[in-house]
XYZ file of C-alpha atoms in Angstrom:
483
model
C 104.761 84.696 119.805
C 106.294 83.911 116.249
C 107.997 87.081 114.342
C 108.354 87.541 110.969
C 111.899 86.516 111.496
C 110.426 83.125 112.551
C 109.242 83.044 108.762
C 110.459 80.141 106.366
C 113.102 80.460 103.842
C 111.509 80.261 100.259
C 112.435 78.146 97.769
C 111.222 76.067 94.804
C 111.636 72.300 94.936
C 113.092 70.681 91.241
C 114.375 67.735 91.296
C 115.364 66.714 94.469
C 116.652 70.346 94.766
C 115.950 73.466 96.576
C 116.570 76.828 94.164
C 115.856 79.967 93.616
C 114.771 81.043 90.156
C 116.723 80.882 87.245
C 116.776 84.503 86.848
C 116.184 85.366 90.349
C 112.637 87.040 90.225
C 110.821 87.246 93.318
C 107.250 88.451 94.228
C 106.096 89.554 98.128
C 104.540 87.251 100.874
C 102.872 89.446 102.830
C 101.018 88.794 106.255
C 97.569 89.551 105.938
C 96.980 90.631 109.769
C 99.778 93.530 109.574
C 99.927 94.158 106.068
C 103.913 93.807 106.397
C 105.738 91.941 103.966
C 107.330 88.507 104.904
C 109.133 87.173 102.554
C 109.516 86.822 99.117
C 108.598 83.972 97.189
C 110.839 82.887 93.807
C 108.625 83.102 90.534
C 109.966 80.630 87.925
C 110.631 80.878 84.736
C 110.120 78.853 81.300
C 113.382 77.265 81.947
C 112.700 76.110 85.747
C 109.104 74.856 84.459
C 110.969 73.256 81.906
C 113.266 71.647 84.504
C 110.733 70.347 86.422
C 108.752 68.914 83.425
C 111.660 66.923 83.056
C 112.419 65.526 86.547
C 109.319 64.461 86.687
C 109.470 62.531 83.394
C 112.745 60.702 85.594
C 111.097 61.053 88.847
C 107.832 59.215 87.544
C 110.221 55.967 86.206
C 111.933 56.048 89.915
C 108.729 56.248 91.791
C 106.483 53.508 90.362
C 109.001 51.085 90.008
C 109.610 51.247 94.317
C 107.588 48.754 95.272
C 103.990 49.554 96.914
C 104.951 48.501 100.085
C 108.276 50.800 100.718
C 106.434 53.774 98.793
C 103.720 53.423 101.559
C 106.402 53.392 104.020
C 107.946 56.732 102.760
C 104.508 58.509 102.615
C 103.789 57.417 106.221
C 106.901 58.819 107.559
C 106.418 61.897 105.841
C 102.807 61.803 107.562
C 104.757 61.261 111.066
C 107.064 64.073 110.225
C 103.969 66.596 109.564
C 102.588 65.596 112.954
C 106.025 66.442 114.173
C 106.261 69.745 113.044
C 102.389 70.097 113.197
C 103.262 73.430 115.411
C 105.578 74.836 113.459
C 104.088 74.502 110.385
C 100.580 75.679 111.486
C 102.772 79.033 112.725
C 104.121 79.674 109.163
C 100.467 79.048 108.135
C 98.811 81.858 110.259
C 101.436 84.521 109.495
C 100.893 84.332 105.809
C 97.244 83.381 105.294
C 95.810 84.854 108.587
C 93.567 81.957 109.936
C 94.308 81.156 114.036
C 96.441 79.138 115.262
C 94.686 76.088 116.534
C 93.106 76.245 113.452
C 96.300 75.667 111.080
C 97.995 73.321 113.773
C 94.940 70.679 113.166
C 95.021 71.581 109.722
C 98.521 70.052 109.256
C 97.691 67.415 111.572
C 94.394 66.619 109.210
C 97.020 66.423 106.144
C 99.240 63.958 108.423
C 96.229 61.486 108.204
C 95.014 62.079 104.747
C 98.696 60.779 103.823
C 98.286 58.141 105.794
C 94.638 57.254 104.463
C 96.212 57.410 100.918
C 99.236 55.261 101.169
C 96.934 52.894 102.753
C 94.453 53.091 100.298
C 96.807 52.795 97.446
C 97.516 48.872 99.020
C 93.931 48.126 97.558
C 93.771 49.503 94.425
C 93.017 45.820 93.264
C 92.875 44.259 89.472
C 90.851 41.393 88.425
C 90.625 38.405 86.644
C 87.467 38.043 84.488
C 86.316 34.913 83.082
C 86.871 33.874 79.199
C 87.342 31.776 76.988
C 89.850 28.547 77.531
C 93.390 29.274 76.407
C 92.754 33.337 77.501
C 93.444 35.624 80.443
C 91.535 38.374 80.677
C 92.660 40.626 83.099
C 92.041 44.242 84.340
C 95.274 46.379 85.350
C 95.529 49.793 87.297
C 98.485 51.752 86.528
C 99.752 55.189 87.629
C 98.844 57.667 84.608
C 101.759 59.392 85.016
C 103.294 62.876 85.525
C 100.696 65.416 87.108
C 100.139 69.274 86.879
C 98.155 70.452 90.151
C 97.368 73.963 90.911
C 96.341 74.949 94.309
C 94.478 78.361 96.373
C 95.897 79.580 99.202
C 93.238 79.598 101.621
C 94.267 76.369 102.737
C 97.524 76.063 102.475
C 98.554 72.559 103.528
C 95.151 70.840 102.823
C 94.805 71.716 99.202
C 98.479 70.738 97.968
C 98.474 67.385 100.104
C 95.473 66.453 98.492
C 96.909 66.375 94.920
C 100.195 65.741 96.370
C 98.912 62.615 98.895
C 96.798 61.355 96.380
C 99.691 61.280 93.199
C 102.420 59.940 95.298
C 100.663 57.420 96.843
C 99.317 55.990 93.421
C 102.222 56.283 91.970
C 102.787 59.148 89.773
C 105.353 62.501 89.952
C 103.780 65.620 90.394
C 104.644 68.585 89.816
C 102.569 71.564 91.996
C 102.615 75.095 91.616
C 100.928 76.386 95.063
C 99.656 79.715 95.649
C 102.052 82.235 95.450
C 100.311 84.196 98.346
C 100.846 81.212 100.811
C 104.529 79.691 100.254
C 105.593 79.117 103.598
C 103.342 76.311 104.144
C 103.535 74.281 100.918
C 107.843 74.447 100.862
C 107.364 72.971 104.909
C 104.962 70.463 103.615
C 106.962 69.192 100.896
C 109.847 69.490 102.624
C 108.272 66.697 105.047
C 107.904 64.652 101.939
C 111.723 65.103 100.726
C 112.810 64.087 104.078
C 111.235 61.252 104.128
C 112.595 59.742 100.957
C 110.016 60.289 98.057
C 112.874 60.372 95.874
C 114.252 63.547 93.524
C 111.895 64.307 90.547
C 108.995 62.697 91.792
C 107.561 65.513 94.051
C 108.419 69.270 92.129
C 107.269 72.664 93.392
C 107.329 75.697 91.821
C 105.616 79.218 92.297
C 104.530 81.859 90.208
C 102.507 83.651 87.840
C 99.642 81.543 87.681
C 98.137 82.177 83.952
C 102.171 81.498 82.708
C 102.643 78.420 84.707
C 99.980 76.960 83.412
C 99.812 78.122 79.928
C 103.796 75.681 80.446
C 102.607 72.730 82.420
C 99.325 71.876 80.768
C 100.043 71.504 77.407
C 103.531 69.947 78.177
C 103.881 66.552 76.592
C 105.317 65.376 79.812
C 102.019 65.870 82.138
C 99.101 63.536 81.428
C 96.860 64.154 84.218
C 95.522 68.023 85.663
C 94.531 68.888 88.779
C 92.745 72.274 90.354
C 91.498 73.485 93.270
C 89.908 77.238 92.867
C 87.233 79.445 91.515
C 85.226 78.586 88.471
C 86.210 80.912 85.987
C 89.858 79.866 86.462
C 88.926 75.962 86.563
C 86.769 76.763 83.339
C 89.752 78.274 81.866
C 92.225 75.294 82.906
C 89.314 72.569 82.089
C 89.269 74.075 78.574
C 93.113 73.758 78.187
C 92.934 70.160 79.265
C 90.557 69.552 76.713
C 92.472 70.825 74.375
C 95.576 68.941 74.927
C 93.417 65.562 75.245
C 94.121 65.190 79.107
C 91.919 64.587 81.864
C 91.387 67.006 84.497
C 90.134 66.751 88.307
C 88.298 69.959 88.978
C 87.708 71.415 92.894
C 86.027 74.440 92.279
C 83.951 76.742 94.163
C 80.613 76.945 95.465
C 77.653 78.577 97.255
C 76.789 76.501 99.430
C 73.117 76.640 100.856
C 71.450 75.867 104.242
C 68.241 75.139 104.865
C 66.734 75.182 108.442
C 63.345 73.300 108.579
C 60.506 74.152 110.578
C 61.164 70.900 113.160
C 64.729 71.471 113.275
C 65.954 73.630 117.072
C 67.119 76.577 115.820
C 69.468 77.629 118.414
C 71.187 74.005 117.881
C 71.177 75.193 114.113
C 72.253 78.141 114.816
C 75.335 77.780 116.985
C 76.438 74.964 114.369
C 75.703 76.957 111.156
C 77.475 80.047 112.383
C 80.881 77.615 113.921
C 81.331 76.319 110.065
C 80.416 79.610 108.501
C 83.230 81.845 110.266
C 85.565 79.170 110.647
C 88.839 80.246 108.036
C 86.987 83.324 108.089
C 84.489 82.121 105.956
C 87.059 81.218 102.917
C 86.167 77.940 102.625
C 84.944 76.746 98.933
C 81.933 74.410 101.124
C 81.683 77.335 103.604
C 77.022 77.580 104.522
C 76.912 80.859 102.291
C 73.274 81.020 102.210
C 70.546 80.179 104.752
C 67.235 79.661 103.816
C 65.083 79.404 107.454
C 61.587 78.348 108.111
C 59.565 80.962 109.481
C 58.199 79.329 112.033
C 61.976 79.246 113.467
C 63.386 81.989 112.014
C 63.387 85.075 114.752
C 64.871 82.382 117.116
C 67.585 81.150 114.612
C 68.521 84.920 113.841
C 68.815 85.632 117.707
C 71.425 82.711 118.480
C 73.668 83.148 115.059
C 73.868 87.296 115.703
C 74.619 85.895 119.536
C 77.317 83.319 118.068
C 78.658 85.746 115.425
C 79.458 88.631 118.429
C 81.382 86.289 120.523
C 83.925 85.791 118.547
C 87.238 87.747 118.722
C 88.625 88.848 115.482
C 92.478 89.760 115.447
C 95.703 88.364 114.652
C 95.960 84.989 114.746
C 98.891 84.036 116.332
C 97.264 86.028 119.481
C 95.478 84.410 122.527
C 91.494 83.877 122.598
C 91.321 84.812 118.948
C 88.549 83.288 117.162
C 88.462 84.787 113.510
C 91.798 86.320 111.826
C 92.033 88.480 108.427
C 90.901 87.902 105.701
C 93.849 86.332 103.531
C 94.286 89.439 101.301
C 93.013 92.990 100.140
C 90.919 91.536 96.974
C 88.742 89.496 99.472
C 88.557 92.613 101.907
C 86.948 94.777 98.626
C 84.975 92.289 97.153
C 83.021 91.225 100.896
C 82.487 95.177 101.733
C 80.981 95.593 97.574
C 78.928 92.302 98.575
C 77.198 94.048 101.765
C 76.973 97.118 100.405
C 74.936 95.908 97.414
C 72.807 93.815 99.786
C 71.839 97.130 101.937
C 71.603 99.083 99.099
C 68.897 96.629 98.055
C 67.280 96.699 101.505
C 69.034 94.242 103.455
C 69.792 94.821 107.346
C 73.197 94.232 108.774
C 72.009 93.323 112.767
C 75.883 92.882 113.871
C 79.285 93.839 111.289
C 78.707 95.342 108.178
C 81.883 97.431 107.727
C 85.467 96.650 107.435
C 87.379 97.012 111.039
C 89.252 99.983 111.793
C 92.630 98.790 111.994
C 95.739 97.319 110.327
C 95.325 94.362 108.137
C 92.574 93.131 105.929
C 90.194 92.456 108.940
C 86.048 92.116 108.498
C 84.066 91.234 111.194
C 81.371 88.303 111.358
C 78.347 89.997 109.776
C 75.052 88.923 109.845
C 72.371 89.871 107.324
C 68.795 89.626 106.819
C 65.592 90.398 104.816
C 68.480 90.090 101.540
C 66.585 90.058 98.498
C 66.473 87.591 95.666
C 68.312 89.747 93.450
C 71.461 90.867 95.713
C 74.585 89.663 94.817
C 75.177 88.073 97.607
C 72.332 85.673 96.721
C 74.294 84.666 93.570
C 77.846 85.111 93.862
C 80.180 83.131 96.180
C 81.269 85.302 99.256
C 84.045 83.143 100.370
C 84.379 85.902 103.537
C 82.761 85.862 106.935
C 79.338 87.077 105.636
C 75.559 84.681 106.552
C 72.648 86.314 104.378
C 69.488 84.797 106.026
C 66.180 84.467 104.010
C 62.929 83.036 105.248
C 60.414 80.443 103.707
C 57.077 78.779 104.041
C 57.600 75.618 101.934
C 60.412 73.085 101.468
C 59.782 72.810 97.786
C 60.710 76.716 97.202
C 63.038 76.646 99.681
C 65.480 73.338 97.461
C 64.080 75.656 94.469
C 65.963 78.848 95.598
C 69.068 76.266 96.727
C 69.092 74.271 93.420
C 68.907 77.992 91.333
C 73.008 78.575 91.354
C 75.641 76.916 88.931
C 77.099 75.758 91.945
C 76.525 72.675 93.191
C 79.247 71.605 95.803
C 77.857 71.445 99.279
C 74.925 71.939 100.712
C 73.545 71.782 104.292
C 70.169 70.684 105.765
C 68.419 70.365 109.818
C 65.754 68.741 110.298
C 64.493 66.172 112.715
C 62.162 64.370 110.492
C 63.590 61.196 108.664
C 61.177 61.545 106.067
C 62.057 65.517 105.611
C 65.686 64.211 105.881
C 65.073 62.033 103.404
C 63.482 64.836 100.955
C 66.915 67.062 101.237
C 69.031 64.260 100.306
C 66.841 63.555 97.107
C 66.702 67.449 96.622
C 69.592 69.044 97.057
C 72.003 69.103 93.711
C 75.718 68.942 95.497
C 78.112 66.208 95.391
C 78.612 67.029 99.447
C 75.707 66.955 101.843
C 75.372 66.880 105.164
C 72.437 66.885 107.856
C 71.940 68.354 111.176
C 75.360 69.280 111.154
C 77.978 71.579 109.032
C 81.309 69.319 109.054
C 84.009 69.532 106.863
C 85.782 66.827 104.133
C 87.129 63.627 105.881
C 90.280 61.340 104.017
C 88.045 58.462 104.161
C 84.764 60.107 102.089
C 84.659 61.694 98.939
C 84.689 65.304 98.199
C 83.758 67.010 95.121
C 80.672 68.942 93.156
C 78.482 68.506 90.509
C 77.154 70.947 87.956
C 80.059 74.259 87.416
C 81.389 72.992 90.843
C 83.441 70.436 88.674
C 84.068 66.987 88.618
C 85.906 64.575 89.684
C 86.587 63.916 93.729
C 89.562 64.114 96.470
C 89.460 61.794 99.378
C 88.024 58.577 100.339
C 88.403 55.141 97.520
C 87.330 57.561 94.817
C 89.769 60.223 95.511
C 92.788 57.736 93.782
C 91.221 56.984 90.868
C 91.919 59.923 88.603
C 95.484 59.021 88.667
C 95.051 55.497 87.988
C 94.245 54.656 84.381
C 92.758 50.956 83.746
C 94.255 48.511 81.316
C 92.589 45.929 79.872
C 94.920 42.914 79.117
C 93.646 39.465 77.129
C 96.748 37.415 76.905
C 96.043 34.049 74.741
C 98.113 31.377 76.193
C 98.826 29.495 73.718
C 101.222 31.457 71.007
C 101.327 29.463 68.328
């Protein structure tokens, strides 16, 4: 089993260099299944921000002018090295954020092929020639914006950098990334897979620390001309706002609430067992994670049964340890704010039929917890969990049912079973998320889309669309003739 000692060195990455902070300020990495601490993560300064504003600026004229073709050729090889180190990596993932470790071995190996599906993608990222007028060229031009800002959670800590990272590089631009401060490890072994490959110094900078001063530096820097966030709402609110006031655009991940809604022709124990895999999966902190379930009645009791009978077979402990299913949550604030969640909801009259109550041992560990007959007016109904908790609610018709669903700011994912076409049919229409998905609970894929609608943000990661906030289009009309 991996020790502590086993954990990565920490370091910032500025131009093609790896430092400490200027003046040498650190903050604790601590590993959420043993509540020891880790490491210690550097926490830059003005000056290092500064620094890295800079290299970018340099890195940025270095990167677009390497032709397409070797640029894709760097970003594949660092997508072979990831695979390489898949292991290792996904180790130094599950001591500092908690999750098990098959689960952050295939989450580096899922990065490995977003890279690829970028660099790829970034081949086709085609102009055109529109007709005019004899004598004139009219022509439409994609270009890299330029320099990017990208801020990034820690509850996955390879998938969210390489998305802003994967997607920057391979159009062209610098970057430079200030990753959660909480989950280091993981974004200095990812970028490190970059460096070794050749993305050459300035274009790929990362830095840690206080996240309301690093970006109070970055976004309004004249240097950065594109933003990019993954996180809650209030903070992307906040970072959206200082965007707007600097006159950049932004690409906004944010969270969500994601509901489910279990018709009365879908199996419920199929439902069930699939609904409950995505929910607990990352322990539940996963911005699309099914957060509320909205059942038929006619199905309900049996749906109940077979997610209390899924939720109770999973083993919850550390996750670098055999068999284990669920690890800690990533930190004490999610521990407190899941055990205020259920205790408002049973306050209020909900039942807990399996968890309900924080585990009795070290680290920040919460069980699977099921709950039901949750009003409409617990806070669970409203606010995102992001933990290992599954209110279930039941309903007679499909019209209240999208009603209740529709009723949140959020509007990232949502989830639907049925095995009616036509009912099918009516979730798709109904549902207001950017991500849907039927008969099934399945995460974000390179070559799709991702991304919400309403206070989930805008903007989207992955797939054709996922490049296109760091392109900007030119419009060119060249008259041939001079004179």
């Amino acid at each position: 089993m991996m020790t502590t000692d086993d954990y990565t060195p920490l370091k910032m990455y500025i131009a093609g260099e790896w430092c400490e902070a200027g003046d040498g300020s650190t903050a604790p990495v601590v590993n959420p299944a043993t509540e020891e601490v880790i490491g210690h993560v550097p926490q830059a300064t003005a000056a290092d921000l500064d620094r890295a504003l800079a290299a970018a600026v340099t890195g940025f004229a270095a990167w677009r002018g390497t032709p397409v073709a070797r640029r894709v050729e760097i970003l594949r090889a660092a997508a072979d090295l990831l695979t390489a180190r898949a292991a290792d990596i996904g180790r130094i993932m599950t001591l500092e954020q908690g999750k098990p470790f098959p689960e952050a071995r295939n989450e580096a190996v899922r990065v490995a092929n977003s890279i690829r599906w970028d660099a790829e993608d970034a081949r086709r990222e085609y102009g055109r020639i529109i007709p005019s007028d004899d004598g004139t060229l009219l022509s439409v031009r994609k270009e890299p914006i330029g320099p990017v800002a990208a801020f990034t959670p820690w509850n996955f800590p390879a998938g969210s950098p390489n998305r802003k990272i994967a997607a920057a590089l391979a159009a062209g631009c610098s970057i430079v990334i200030k990753a959660s401060e909480e989950t280091p490890g993981t974004a200095v072994e990812l970028v490190r897979c970059y460096a070794d490959a050749g993305v050459p110094a300035g274009a790929l900078n990362l830095v840690f620390g206080d996240p309301a001063e690093v970006s109070a530096r970055l976004i309004p820097a004249k240097e950065i001309r594109l933003v990019a966030f993954t996180g809650s709402v209030p903070v992307g609110k906040l970072l959206a706002s200082a965007a707007g006031a600097a006159m950049k655009p932004s690409l906004m991940e944010l969270g969500g609430h994601a509901p489910v809604i279990v018709c009365a022709d879908a199996d419920p124990v199929v439902a069930a067992r699939r609904a409950a895999t995505a929910k607990f999966f990352n322990a539940g902190q996963v911005c699309t994670s099914p957060s509320r379930f909205l059942v038929h009645d006619d199905v309900h009791d049996a749906f109940v049964a077979e997610f209390v009978r899924a939720a109770e077979e999973i083993v919850v402990g550390d996750g670098l340890a055999d068999g284990v299913g669920m690890g800690p949550l990533a930190n004490e604030r999610r521990l407190k704010a899941v055990e205020e969640l259920v205790s408002d909801a049973v306050a209020k009259g909900a039942k807990a039929l399996t968890g309900g109550a924080r585990l009795d041992r070290q680290g920040y560990f919460y069980p699977p917890t099921v709950l039901v007959d949750v009003p409409a007016d617990a806070r669970i109904m409203a606010e995102e969990p992001f933990g290992p908790l599954a209110p279930i609610v039941r309903f007679r018709d499909l019209d209240d049912a999208l009603a209740i669903a529709n009723s949140l700011e959020y509007g990232l994912a949502a989830y639907g079973f049925t095995e009616s076409a036509a009912t099918a049919e009516r979730l798709v229409r109904g549902f207001e998320a950017g991500i849907l998905s039927l008969n099934h609970c399945g995460g974000s894929v390179p070559e799709a889309p991702s991304g919400g609608v309403k206070a989930s943000g805008y903007g989207r990661e992955g797939g054709p669309e996922g490049l296109e906030a760091y392109f900007v289009t030119k419009r060119v009309s060249h008259l041939l003739d001079g004179r």
